[in-house]
XYZ file of C-alpha atoms in Angstrom:
767
model
C -0.769 -1.103 50.314
C -1.043 2.562 49.316
C -4.304 4.285 48.434
C -3.263 4.172 44.805
C -2.708 0.400 45.020
C -6.063 -0.067 46.754
C -7.771 1.904 43.989
C -6.052 -0.165 41.342
C -7.020 -3.392 43.145
C -10.651 -2.298 43.475
C -10.769 -1.401 39.812
C -9.302 -4.789 38.938
C -11.776 -6.690 41.155
C -14.677 -4.679 39.784
C -13.550 -5.275 36.231
C -13.143 -9.013 36.844
C -16.527 -9.273 38.637
C -18.340 -7.266 36.007
C -16.886 -9.349 33.204
C -17.725 -12.652 34.949
C -21.205 -11.452 35.828
C -21.743 -10.312 32.253
C -20.759 -13.738 30.920
C -23.087 -15.568 33.351
C -25.861 -13.070 32.659
C -25.519 -13.641 28.920
C -25.473 -17.418 29.393
C -28.560 -17.405 31.651
C -30.397 -15.089 29.244
C -29.525 -17.314 26.286
C -30.762 -20.425 28.159
C -34.101 -18.814 29.019
C -34.446 -17.408 25.517
C -33.785 -20.882 24.107
C -36.435 -22.445 26.384
C -38.949 -19.740 25.477
C -38.253 -20.220 21.770
C -38.582 -24.005 22.172
C -41.963 -23.670 23.905
C -43.180 -21.251 21.266
C -42.088 -23.596 18.508
C -43.802 -26.516 20.271
C -47.066 -24.585 20.671
C -46.886 -23.360 17.088
C -46.507 -26.918 15.800
C -49.428 -27.998 17.981
C -51.625 -25.178 16.610
C -50.693 -26.183 13.054
C -51.555 -29.802 13.803
C -54.946 -28.765 15.236
C -55.667 -26.749 12.107
C -54.631 -29.720 9.942
C -56.976 -31.962 11.977
C -59.876 -29.587 11.313
C -58.964 -29.521 7.615
C -58.808 -33.334 7.489
C -62.241 -33.529 9.159
C -63.671 -31.138 6.544
C -62.026 -33.210 3.788
C -63.466 -36.445 5.282
C -66.935 -34.839 5.471
C -66.705 -33.927 1.774
C -65.731 -37.531 0.952
C -68.701 -38.903 2.979
C -71.147 -36.587 1.179
C -69.572 -37.572 -2.156
C -69.851 -41.310 -1.410
C -73.497 -40.968 -0.224
C -74.467 -39.062 -3.394
C -72.561 -41.530 -5.578
C -74.205 -44.490 -3.857
C -77.658 -43.112 -4.679
C -76.811 -42.176 -8.251
C -76.993 -38.485 -7.457
C -79.738 -36.242 -6.047
C -82.650 -34.612 -7.855
C -83.314 -30.964 -6.979
C -85.632 -28.376 -8.436
C -84.217 -26.480 -11.384
C -83.257 -22.933 -10.318
C -80.735 -20.177 -11.068
C -78.267 -21.726 -8.651
C -78.982 -25.334 -9.682
C -79.378 -25.350 -13.463
C -79.197 -28.664 -15.371
C -75.586 -29.823 -15.630
C -74.354 -29.879 -19.230
C -71.844 -32.553 -18.175
C -74.799 -35.007 -17.500
C -76.616 -34.351 -20.801
C -75.788 -37.933 -21.915
C -78.031 -39.322 -19.161
C -81.671 -39.826 -20.368
C -83.062 -39.209 -16.877
C -81.030 -36.088 -16.089
C -84.258 -34.014 -16.003
C -87.640 -35.339 -14.757
C -91.057 -33.837 -14.034
C -93.044 -34.805 -10.921
C -96.756 -35.589 -11.108
C -97.349 -32.188 -9.604
C -95.489 -30.587 -12.529
C -92.228 -29.655 -10.794
C -89.107 -29.938 -12.986
C -86.210 -31.656 -11.242
C -82.613 -32.050 -12.416
C -79.983 -34.575 -11.352
C -76.981 -33.329 -9.328
C -73.897 -35.563 -9.440
C -71.542 -35.813 -6.383
C -69.085 -33.191 -7.693
C -71.971 -30.752 -8.312
C -73.288 -31.341 -4.777
C -69.815 -30.826 -3.216
C -69.316 -27.613 -5.142
C -72.717 -26.293 -3.962
C -71.835 -27.119 -0.359
C -68.415 -25.422 -0.674
C -69.928 -22.226 -2.058
C -72.520 -22.121 0.758
C -69.795 -22.658 3.386
C -67.589 -19.949 1.893
C -70.354 -17.315 2.061
C -72.141 -18.267 5.280
C -69.525 -19.633 7.740
C -66.060 -18.760 9.061
C -64.995 -22.341 9.665
C -63.377 -22.773 6.262
C -64.371 -24.002 2.880
C -63.311 -26.439 0.172
C -62.733 -26.552 -3.541
C -62.806 -29.471 -5.961
C -60.015 -29.154 -8.508
C -58.020 -31.145 -11.040
C -55.032 -30.751 -13.350
C -57.462 -31.528 -16.229
C -60.795 -30.019 -15.083
C -63.980 -30.524 -17.107
C -65.406 -27.332 -15.719
C -63.410 -24.008 -15.825
C -64.514 -23.208 -12.273
C -62.620 -26.271 -11.079
C -59.283 -25.007 -12.464
C -56.540 -24.971 -9.749
C -54.822 -21.857 -8.460
C -51.003 -21.725 -8.052
C -50.961 -23.424 -4.652
C -53.484 -26.070 -5.745
C -51.462 -26.820 -8.856
C -48.375 -27.375 -6.696
C -50.390 -29.622 -4.345
C -51.895 -31.621 -7.247
C -48.401 -32.255 -8.625
C -47.342 -33.562 -5.207
C -50.434 -35.813 -4.957
C -49.850 -37.115 -8.476
C -46.293 -38.002 -7.398
C -47.783 -40.161 -4.573
C -48.006 -37.803 -1.580
C -50.913 -38.757 0.759
C -51.780 -35.067 1.351
C -50.324 -31.534 1.026
C -50.673 -28.641 3.476
C -49.133 -25.257 4.328
C -49.907 -21.799 5.716
C -50.883 -19.405 2.918
C -52.390 -15.951 2.378
C -55.856 -15.886 0.774
C -57.651 -12.600 0.112
C -55.449 -10.823 2.687
C -55.926 -13.386 5.494
C -53.890 -16.378 6.710
C -55.321 -19.873 6.061
C -54.148 -23.404 6.675
C -54.640 -25.032 3.291
C -54.815 -28.821 2.936
C -55.508 -30.981 -0.092
C -56.355 -34.669 -0.204
C -56.704 -36.815 -3.327
C -59.996 -37.863 -5.003
C -59.766 -41.596 -5.752
C -62.150 -43.029 -8.325
C -64.735 -45.490 -6.869
C -67.174 -47.766 -8.849
C -70.049 -45.342 -8.277
C -67.970 -42.553 -9.940
C -67.866 -44.331 -13.305
C -71.406 -43.193 -14.165
C -70.192 -39.597 -14.597
C -66.578 -40.431 -15.512
C -66.756 -43.481 -17.757
C -63.253 -42.792 -19.097
C -61.598 -43.441 -15.707
C -60.706 -46.551 -13.741
C -61.405 -47.529 -10.162
C -58.498 -46.464 -7.844
C -57.245 -43.754 -10.169
C -56.473 -40.382 -8.582
C -58.478 -37.680 -10.333
C -57.827 -34.297 -8.828
C -58.414 -33.489 -5.186
C -60.344 -31.458 -2.680
C -58.553 -28.477 -1.164
C -59.695 -27.216 2.239
C -58.912 -23.707 3.585
C -59.173 -23.338 7.398
C -58.875 -19.761 8.839
C -55.617 -19.481 10.841
C -56.722 -16.477 12.908
C -58.519 -18.437 15.717
C -55.564 -20.741 16.154
C -53.139 -17.810 16.055
C -55.158 -16.025 18.752
C -55.081 -19.095 20.951
C -51.330 -19.450 20.279
C -50.698 -15.847 21.410
C -52.645 -16.380 24.620
C -50.730 -19.559 25.426
C -47.384 -17.979 24.465
C -48.094 -14.930 26.694
C -48.573 -17.224 29.682
C -45.352 -19.091 28.904
C -43.465 -15.826 28.361
C -44.543 -14.469 31.738
C -43.468 -17.714 33.360
C -40.085 -17.711 31.664
C -39.594 -14.021 32.512
C -40.266 -14.727 36.178
C -37.762 -17.581 36.216
C -35.217 -15.322 34.417
C -35.636 -12.583 37.063
C -35.229 -15.076 39.898
C -32.019 -16.279 38.268
C -30.689 -12.715 38.017
C -31.370 -12.144 41.709
C -29.355 -15.257 42.464
C -26.524 -14.013 40.256
C -26.381 -10.642 42.058
C -26.317 -12.383 45.421
C -23.531 -14.770 44.302
C -21.500 -11.904 42.816
C -21.553 -10.005 46.101
C -20.263 -12.974 48.087
C -17.699 -13.855 45.394
C -16.128 -10.382 45.668
C -15.781 -10.709 49.417
C -14.225 -14.182 49.215
C -11.719 -13.236 46.464
C -10.597 -9.843 47.808
C -7.574 -11.226 49.651
C -6.584 -13.384 46.679
C -6.694 -10.382 44.365
C -4.494 -8.369 46.744
C -1.828 -11.061 46.721
C -1.978 -11.390 42.939
C -1.710 -7.613 42.570
C 1.464 -7.499 44.632
C 2.898 -10.367 42.592
C 2.013 -8.697 39.300
C 3.587 -5.421 40.383
C 6.815 -7.186 41.293
C 6.849 -9.092 38.007
C 6.088 -5.921 36.054
C 8.992 -4.043 37.649
C 11.349 -6.890 36.864
C 10.031 -7.241 33.318
C 10.445 -3.517 32.650
C 13.990 -3.638 33.979
C 14.985 -6.662 31.920
C 12.830 -6.528 28.788
C 12.172 -2.824 28.317
C 15.759 -2.040 27.383
C 17.749 -2.472 24.190
C 20.064 -4.817 26.097
C 19.846 -8.562 26.809
C 20.303 -9.603 30.478
C 21.544 -13.161 30.914
C 22.736 -15.662 33.517
C 25.031 -18.631 32.909
C 25.817 -21.629 35.160
C 29.506 -22.403 34.592
C 29.466 -25.805 36.315
C 26.382 -27.062 34.448
C 27.432 -25.336 31.197
C 23.886 -24.072 30.870
C 22.196 -20.706 30.290
C 19.799 -20.329 33.220
C 18.241 -17.200 31.766
C 18.332 -15.225 28.518
C 15.925 -12.263 28.272
C 13.054 -12.674 25.774
C 14.142 -9.625 23.776
C 16.983 -11.749 22.425
C 14.470 -12.992 19.828
C 13.690 -9.455 18.703
C 17.293 -8.281 18.718
C 19.232 -11.335 17.488
C 16.565 -13.654 16.092
C 17.233 -16.636 18.375
C 14.689 -17.995 20.839
C 15.878 -18.178 24.499
C 15.494 -21.966 24.321
C 18.164 -22.143 21.604
C 20.826 -20.913 24.067
C 21.744 -24.336 25.396
C 25.420 -24.123 26.332
C 28.464 -21.860 26.013
C 29.376 -23.422 22.670
C 26.223 -21.892 21.108
C 27.460 -18.400 22.035
C 31.022 -19.073 20.837
C 29.898 -20.564 17.513
C 27.830 -17.478 16.672
C 30.568 -14.923 17.304
C 31.892 -13.506 14.037
C 34.824 -15.681 12.874
C 37.194 -12.691 12.879
C 36.339 -11.892 16.526
C 35.695 -15.418 17.855
C 39.153 -16.333 19.114
C 39.836 -12.920 20.684
C 36.461 -12.576 22.443
C 36.242 -16.164 23.718
C 39.811 -16.181 25.054
C 39.393 -12.824 26.787
C 36.129 -13.897 28.449
C 37.555 -17.269 29.547
C 40.755 -15.726 30.977
C 38.944 -12.962 32.867
C 36.358 -15.410 34.252
C 39.048 -17.834 35.437
C 40.647 -14.971 37.410
C 37.251 -13.983 38.859
C 37.424 -10.540 37.292
C 34.389 -8.632 36.130
C 34.995 -7.562 32.555
C 33.478 -6.129 29.376
C 34.383 -6.458 25.721
C 32.989 -5.809 22.238
C 32.569 -8.223 19.350
C 30.463 -8.943 16.294
C 27.681 -11.531 16.578
C 25.957 -13.433 13.750
C 22.200 -12.894 13.883
C 19.761 -15.603 12.794
C 18.889 -13.787 9.551
C 22.571 -13.731 8.572
C 23.199 -10.081 9.393
C 25.779 -8.879 11.916
C 25.200 -7.166 15.262
C 27.839 -5.331 17.270
C 27.568 -6.284 20.969
C 29.185 -5.084 24.143
C 29.132 -7.784 26.858
C 29.316 -6.563 30.464
C 30.049 -9.591 32.697
C 29.992 -10.088 36.481
C 31.615 -13.284 37.829
C 30.278 -15.068 40.928
C 32.933 -17.038 42.860
C 32.702 -19.959 45.268
C 35.981 -19.650 47.092
C 38.587 -19.491 44.364
C 36.395 -21.131 41.749
C 34.034 -19.257 39.385
C 30.557 -20.830 39.443
C 28.239 -18.385 37.707
C 28.285 -15.441 35.319
C 25.702 -12.715 35.079
C 25.738 -9.983 32.518
C 24.071 -7.953 29.825
C 24.622 -7.795 26.069
C 24.267 -4.227 24.810
C 23.479 -3.732 21.119
C 25.940 -1.256 19.584
C 24.919 -1.901 15.969
C 23.133 1.412 15.427
C 25.907 3.284 17.233
C 28.541 1.656 15.023
C 26.415 2.319 11.954
C 26.153 6.017 12.821
C 29.904 6.156 13.311
C 30.406 4.557 9.898
C 27.950 6.950 8.279
C 29.732 9.862 9.882
C 33.050 8.632 8.480
C 31.416 8.244 5.065
C 29.930 11.737 5.277
C 33.294 13.224 6.219
C 34.876 11.318 3.346
C 32.215 12.580 0.918
C 32.643 16.126 2.164
C 36.375 15.841 1.553
C 35.751 14.407 -1.918
C 33.287 17.204 -2.611
C 35.669 19.922 -1.467
C 38.473 18.417 -3.555
C 36.152 18.064 -6.538
C 35.060 21.692 -6.252
C 38.639 22.939 -6.197
C 39.715 20.715 -9.098
C 36.623 21.687 -11.074
C 37.415 25.405 -10.742
C 40.931 25.094 -12.182
C 39.843 22.481 -14.740
C 36.974 24.663 -15.968
C 39.360 27.608 -16.452
C 41.656 25.404 -18.536
C 38.727 24.087 -20.585
C 37.484 27.626 -21.168
C 40.848 28.461 -22.757
C 40.877 25.287 -24.853
C 37.311 25.678 -26.121
C 37.655 29.396 -26.812
C 41.010 29.165 -28.638
C 39.788 26.165 -30.643
C 36.688 28.136 -31.616
C 38.808 31.090 -32.731
C 41.056 28.857 -34.829
C 38.038 27.083 -36.312
C 36.581 30.416 -37.432
C 39.887 31.465 -39.049
C 40.071 28.214 -41.063
C 36.488 27.861 -42.243
C 37.600 26.962 -45.731
C 39.809 24.046 -44.616
C 37.546 20.995 -44.139
C 40.301 18.860 -42.588
C 41.147 21.561 -40.036
C 37.471 21.987 -39.312
C 37.187 18.253 -38.625
C 40.212 18.173 -36.306
C 39.140 21.282 -34.448
C 35.597 19.937 -34.043
C 37.046 16.745 -32.523
C 39.027 18.954 -30.136
C 35.869 20.873 -29.195
C 33.859 17.660 -28.723
C 36.585 16.259 -26.474
C 36.660 19.446 -24.435
C 32.886 19.339 -24.038
C 33.072 15.714 -22.884
C 35.713 16.768 -20.366
C 33.376 19.534 -19.194
C 30.576 16.985 -18.783
C 32.973 14.766 -16.830
C 33.635 17.676 -14.486
C 29.923 18.228 -14.021
C 29.459 14.510 -13.303
C 32.170 14.645 -10.644
C 30.451 17.623 -9.028
C 27.057 15.935 -9.261
C 28.471 12.848 -7.539
C 29.610 14.999 -4.621
C 26.339 16.996 -4.790
C 28.156 20.252 -5.460
C 26.281 21.144 -8.630
C 22.853 22.538 -9.351
C 21.154 20.860 -12.280
C 20.689 22.868 -15.489
C 17.510 21.760 -17.192
C 16.346 22.308 -20.744
C 14.013 20.475 -23.075
C 15.422 17.076 -24.049
C 14.079 14.059 -25.906
C 14.231 11.178 -23.418
C 14.480 8.596 -26.184
C 17.317 10.510 -27.841
C 19.316 10.526 -24.586
C 19.014 6.753 -24.272
C 19.761 6.157 -27.950
C 22.917 8.282 -27.936
C 24.210 6.618 -24.761
C 23.777 3.092 -26.120
C 27.465 2.715 -27.056
C 28.605 4.073 -23.705
C 26.411 1.562 -21.860
C 27.725 -1.240 -24.054
C 31.297 -0.357 -23.017
C 30.223 -0.150 -19.371
C 28.362 -3.481 -19.204
C 30.016 -6.922 -19.426
C 29.630 -8.867 -22.668
C 27.583 -11.654 -21.029
C 24.794 -9.130 -20.346
C 22.491 -8.459 -23.305
C 21.228 -4.869 -23.594
C 17.815 -4.343 -25.157
C 16.196 -0.983 -25.851
C 12.462 -0.584 -26.482
C 12.034 3.101 -27.272
C 8.852 4.931 -28.175
C 8.759 5.822 -31.863
C 7.809 9.466 -31.302
C 9.604 12.119 -29.234
C 9.283 12.242 -25.443
C 10.060 15.888 -24.555
C 11.045 16.352 -20.910
C 12.624 19.231 -19.009
C 15.880 17.645 -17.851
C 19.595 17.952 -17.268
C 20.982 15.631 -19.928
C 24.143 14.811 -17.988
C 22.178 13.854 -14.889
C 19.819 11.592 -16.869
C 22.892 9.912 -18.368
C 24.248 9.463 -14.826
C 20.960 7.829 -13.798
C 21.265 5.395 -16.722
C 24.838 4.521 -15.772
C 23.973 3.972 -12.102
C 20.956 1.759 -12.843
C 22.811 -0.176 -15.554
C 25.780 -0.731 -13.229
C 23.486 -2.014 -10.474
C 21.747 -4.319 -12.959
C 25.100 -5.712 -14.089
C 26.091 -6.472 -10.480
C 22.766 -8.291 -9.987
C 23.537 -10.603 -12.969
C 26.957 -12.154 -12.182
C 26.271 -15.042 -14.573
C 24.837 -12.864 -17.330
C 21.300 -11.950 -18.270
C 19.253 -9.287 -20.029
C 19.091 -5.553 -19.313
C 16.022 -3.912 -20.872
C 15.649 -0.124 -21.137
C 12.271 1.117 -22.390
C 10.348 4.378 -22.734
C 6.600 4.979 -22.780
C 4.147 7.859 -22.884
C 1.443 7.535 -20.224
C -1.941 9.194 -20.284
C -3.069 7.204 -17.237
C -1.183 5.327 -14.538
C -0.858 1.511 -14.432
C -2.982 -0.233 -11.800
C 0.107 -1.573 -10.003
C 1.494 1.941 -9.372
C 1.946 2.308 -5.574
C -0.838 4.419 -4.050
C 1.642 6.617 -2.172
C 3.265 7.704 -5.461
C 0.148 8.318 -7.583
C -0.565 11.761 -6.154
C 2.987 12.911 -7.010
C 2.797 11.925 -10.696
C 1.405 14.512 -13.120
C -0.200 13.231 -16.312
C 0.552 12.895 -19.126
C 4.089 11.825 -18.319
C 7.094 10.033 -19.747
C 8.010 6.643 -18.288
C 11.560 5.266 -18.319
C 11.937 1.636 -17.170
C 15.167 -0.236 -16.483
C 14.664 -3.979 -15.913
C 17.092 -6.816 -15.319
C 16.815 -10.585 -15.003
C 19.125 -10.742 -12.001
C 18.910 -12.126 -8.495
C 16.352 -9.606 -7.232
C 15.951 -8.434 -3.626
C 13.448 -9.013 -0.820
C 10.640 -6.698 0.320
C 12.528 -5.316 3.334
C 15.473 -4.409 1.109
C 13.146 -2.834 -1.481
C 11.795 -0.497 1.216
C 15.336 0.749 2.001
C 16.885 0.628 -1.455
C 16.968 4.442 -1.853
C 18.339 5.091 1.648
C 21.791 6.735 1.689
C 24.603 4.312 2.547
C 22.328 1.269 2.132
C 23.699 -1.439 -0.155
C 23.046 -5.129 -0.785
C 26.560 -5.647 -2.089
C 29.436 -7.188 -0.180
C 31.638 -5.085 2.057
C 34.056 -3.089 -0.078
C 31.806 -3.201 -3.143
C 29.701 -0.079 -3.574
C 29.188 2.980 -1.371
C 25.432 2.750 -0.998
C 25.102 6.186 -2.630
C 24.306 5.271 -6.249
C 20.550 4.760 -5.883
C 20.300 7.545 -3.312
C 21.826 9.868 -5.944
C 19.380 8.530 -8.552
C 16.467 9.180 -6.195
C 17.658 12.729 -5.451
C 18.197 13.519 -9.137
C 14.694 12.275 -10.047
C 13.261 14.427 -7.265
C 15.133 17.465 -8.638
C 13.447 16.787 -11.990
C 10.023 16.795 -10.247
C 9.690 13.099 -11.056
C 8.904 9.879 -9.173
C 10.905 6.652 -9.072
C 9.552 3.247 -7.954
C 11.127 -0.179 -7.690
C 9.605 -3.661 -7.886
C 11.615 -6.779 -7.156
C 11.408 -10.310 -5.799
C 14.238 -12.720 -5.013
C 15.080 -14.694 -8.129
C 12.757 -12.652 -10.387
C 14.883 -9.619 -11.246
C 14.312 -5.931 -10.574
C 12.328 -3.201 -12.353
C 12.978 0.519 -11.818
C 10.272 2.896 -13.150
C 10.959 6.631 -13.486
C 8.013 8.974 -14.163
C 8.991 12.400 -15.563
C 6.601 15.249 -16.476
C 6.229 15.858 -20.202
C 7.300 19.288 -21.441
C 5.149 20.683 -24.249
C 6.981 23.946 -25.029
C 9.007 24.199 -28.278
C 12.606 23.120 -28.003
C 15.347 25.720 -28.007
C 17.045 26.411 -31.298
C 20.075 24.184 -31.930
C 23.511 25.595 -31.236
C 24.405 25.487 -34.918
C 21.350 27.607 -35.753
C 22.174 30.097 -33.032
C 25.725 30.237 -34.295
C 24.505 30.986 -37.819
C 22.249 33.719 -36.523
C 25.133 35.117 -34.500
C 27.228 35.241 -37.622
C 24.494 36.676 -39.794
C 23.635 39.453 -37.364
C 26.644 41.658 -36.686
C 26.737 42.648 -32.975
C 26.691 46.306 -31.971
C 30.133 47.310 -30.637
C 30.067 47.578 -26.849
C 32.402 48.949 -24.229
C 32.989 45.998 -21.919
C 34.874 45.772 -18.633
C 36.276 42.211 -18.336
C 37.151 41.181 -14.762
C 38.876 37.769 -14.439
C 41.672 36.712 -12.073
C 42.907 33.848 -14.308
C 45.267 35.424 -16.959
C 44.800 32.694 -19.566
C 41.010 32.911 -19.391
C 41.148 36.710 -19.465
C 43.332 36.696 -22.584
C 41.163 34.296 -24.554
C 37.948 36.105 -23.609
C 39.471 39.416 -24.677
C 40.378 37.986 -28.093
C 36.879 36.535 -28.526
C 35.284 39.859 -27.692
C 37.773 41.812 -29.832
C 36.829 39.633 -32.816
C 33.232 40.711 -32.331
C 34.221 44.376 -32.533
C 33.810 45.211 -28.842
C 36.078 47.608 -26.944
C 37.577 45.789 -23.958
C 39.021 47.056 -20.674
C 40.625 44.496 -18.325
C 40.997 43.992 -14.565
C 42.334 40.966 -12.663
C 40.381 41.405 -9.389
C 37.363 43.187 -7.976
C 39.211 46.035 -6.319
C 41.103 46.994 -9.499
C 37.844 46.762 -11.436
C 36.075 49.233 -9.124
C 38.962 51.767 -9.441
C 38.875 51.461 -13.242
C 35.082 51.768 -13.295
C 35.162 54.992 -11.253
C 37.281 56.603 -13.970
C 35.181 55.562 -16.988
C 31.779 54.362 -15.706
C 29.890 56.516 -18.189
C 31.523 54.688 -21.102
C 30.965 51.115 -19.823
C 28.010 49.262 -21.397
C 28.535 45.841 -19.800
C 30.550 44.171 -17.037
C 31.708 40.546 -17.522
C 33.044 39.505 -14.119
C 34.180 36.338 -12.346
C 32.364 35.615 -9.072
C 35.183 34.287 -6.875
C 38.333 36.473 -6.932
C 41.027 37.544 -4.473
C 40.869 40.865 -2.546
C 37.240 41.594 -3.563
C 34.759 39.117 -5.055
C 32.414 39.820 -7.933
C 29.310 40.523 -5.834
C 31.088 43.091 -3.651
C 32.607 44.806 -6.702
C 29.204 44.971 -8.418
C 27.595 46.568 -5.346
C 30.277 49.301 -5.426
C 29.732 49.902 -9.165
C 25.939 50.254 -9.137
C 26.251 53.151 -6.700
C 27.777 55.101 -9.594
C 25.591 53.590 -12.308
C 22.326 52.007 -11.046
C 21.305 50.707 -14.496
C 24.621 48.885 -15.000
C 24.351 45.598 -16.905
C 26.438 42.637 -15.730
C 27.194 39.045 -16.704
C 28.743 36.853 -13.980
C 30.966 33.891 -14.898
C 32.306 31.210 -12.543
C 34.096 27.886 -12.519
C 32.931 27.016 -8.982
C 30.042 24.637 -8.341
C 26.514 25.769 -7.676
C 26.435 25.664 -3.875
C 29.404 28.076 -3.566
C 27.768 30.430 -6.031
C 24.596 30.292 -3.920
C 26.619 31.524 -0.956
C 27.435 34.609 -2.976
C 23.668 35.181 -3.510
C 24.136 35.353 -7.275
C 21.361 32.896 -8.091
C 19.048 34.335 -5.444
C 19.353 37.786 -7.061
C 18.742 36.206 -10.501
C 21.761 37.881 -12.071
C 22.820 36.570 -15.510
C 25.347 33.786 -14.925
C 27.381 31.499 -17.176
C 29.235 28.513 -15.778
C 32.718 27.633 -16.958
C 33.893 26.190 -19.227
C 32.394 28.898 -21.415
C 31.105 28.149 -24.893
C 31.970 31.118 -27.182
C 28.680 30.929 -29.064
C 26.720 30.788 -25.834
C 28.718 33.725 -24.454
C 27.979 35.913 -27.499
C 24.321 34.932 -27.392
C 24.127 35.844 -23.697
C 25.747 39.258 -24.307
C 23.236 40.026 -27.058
C 20.404 38.898 -24.776
C 21.524 41.191 -21.917
C 22.101 44.258 -24.158
C 19.196 43.641 -26.537
C 17.343 46.790 -25.480
C 20.270 49.120 -26.137
C 21.419 50.890 -29.244
């Protein structure tokens, strides 16, 4: 063995010996402690019994004195301050007598005599004292204290005596009470009683201090004896431990070598993400399947009984191919490897690569050894990569389509607006043109939705009423959802102002409603509700509470569908994760919902159990600022306030868009110069830059883009005002640094009213 192995072995032996010694030490200590406690308890009981014996003797003495006095009809003593005539014997004619010598004597009954003796004992001795008492005393001085009252109740119930350790005047006493039983001689003073009746008792208080002192002395002797025996035992333990280490050293060395070998083998076989195995072909039996098969596939090694188990759990689509290939290669004695899908115990699918070595006996295969390598994560990453490439292609296509589509919509909206203004007095034309404008705006929203799906669009937030969004999308949801699904809305009566992108909130509703519909194949109820929260519900997950600002708006979408398990709930917002069948759903819907909520500075949670439906809760910050003026109001203001004529350079590479924008601006009285690309615009600007008040320029153009053209222009006129327009999505615009520089920007399709309002806003300080 190496020095390192010797050190490890010594540490192991020391650890084992120390642990064993500690256990024996604790056991021996507990045994001696138990014996010491038993002896102390025995001596304590003996001391208590001795004190009770002394108390019983004192009680018996009081009874003897009482019987003697009763037998003689009492005792006459001289009348004094301490022995005045007893008022309780006033009915006796001979209570007081006078001797021939003139001394006045009074009769003391037994109770009086006992009380006198008790008072003398209490003040002159330390051996204890007594007290006559009763539950119905004739004399107030005989009234019982709390302990005596408890003892009298016990004696009345039939107890022969009552005793316990108590504190009296700051000292410990053994108190004992015995009953007073009426005898014939007692009837002289107590004519209303009967012989044998219990009338009160005599309590005796014996000081506990002498007995306690004796108990300590005895206990000290026992403790020293037990301590000596305990120390002798420890010496024996140390001696035994030393010899045990010497006798077990060789055994520990052998075990250490064995453990090291087993550890190396275990790390080789179990520490990988593969499953080593060995199969006996002749016996049709798996001799070995690595334990990690339980973790990776869900089956215990004992469940792998024969080859049929493996074949039956191959995916049906791969079963025939994989089994035939393995059987053919094995029959030829060829080592081989192949990939297939395997059904895990929880019903999911794992991709495996089996690497097989065949052992031959002559020309006959007798054994196979191999390893199953899990390719599931690798395959999943490949699939995600394909999905990402597909989404990138969709996004690129969507961006290109959106650019051309937005240019077309700009022309439609602008020309329709111009025609609508020329025919203000024709209600029917106004109605038709408004329908055209509404359709164009819906087409523009469709474009934005397509870009949002491919994540090519920055959200554009403004104050919206959350309840109004849901209310106005009710018909759309009804068309989207099957008829066997009932839609219920429970909306807050008042407004819920939030800062949101209306189109994106509508997309969230559609995604969640679509998921709910898929979870209710046989029909059910979809409930959409809104609430205003001043405080969070108790069941809000702790991880989300810190991200929710109060007060907030709460949007809930609940269904009565099949629900999902806890593990699926934890992954429900992961990209590409879906609980639907293959070919149904991309796994992006809820990921998009999660991302959109995050962009709105909100929080989304989900609660679900199998068979109990699903509840999505979206928390959005409330927005308290006044809402922007409606478009109609802005339009009226635009009409009522005539714009100051401006000299505008319009730069747009799309001829149709350029023409319609020129007509819109001409109608407002502005003087327009045109250019179809950035380079032409810069040449034109050099000639007349002093006359130009405003540049309206597209961002993406051939030859020279809008940003480059603007940088050339501001060298001639640093205070130049500009309005950028673009039909490309937000991420492309970000590349051009337009948003980073915070230049005024309008996205196509352009709304004429919004365009005029933006021009007035940019040039408000002029004129």
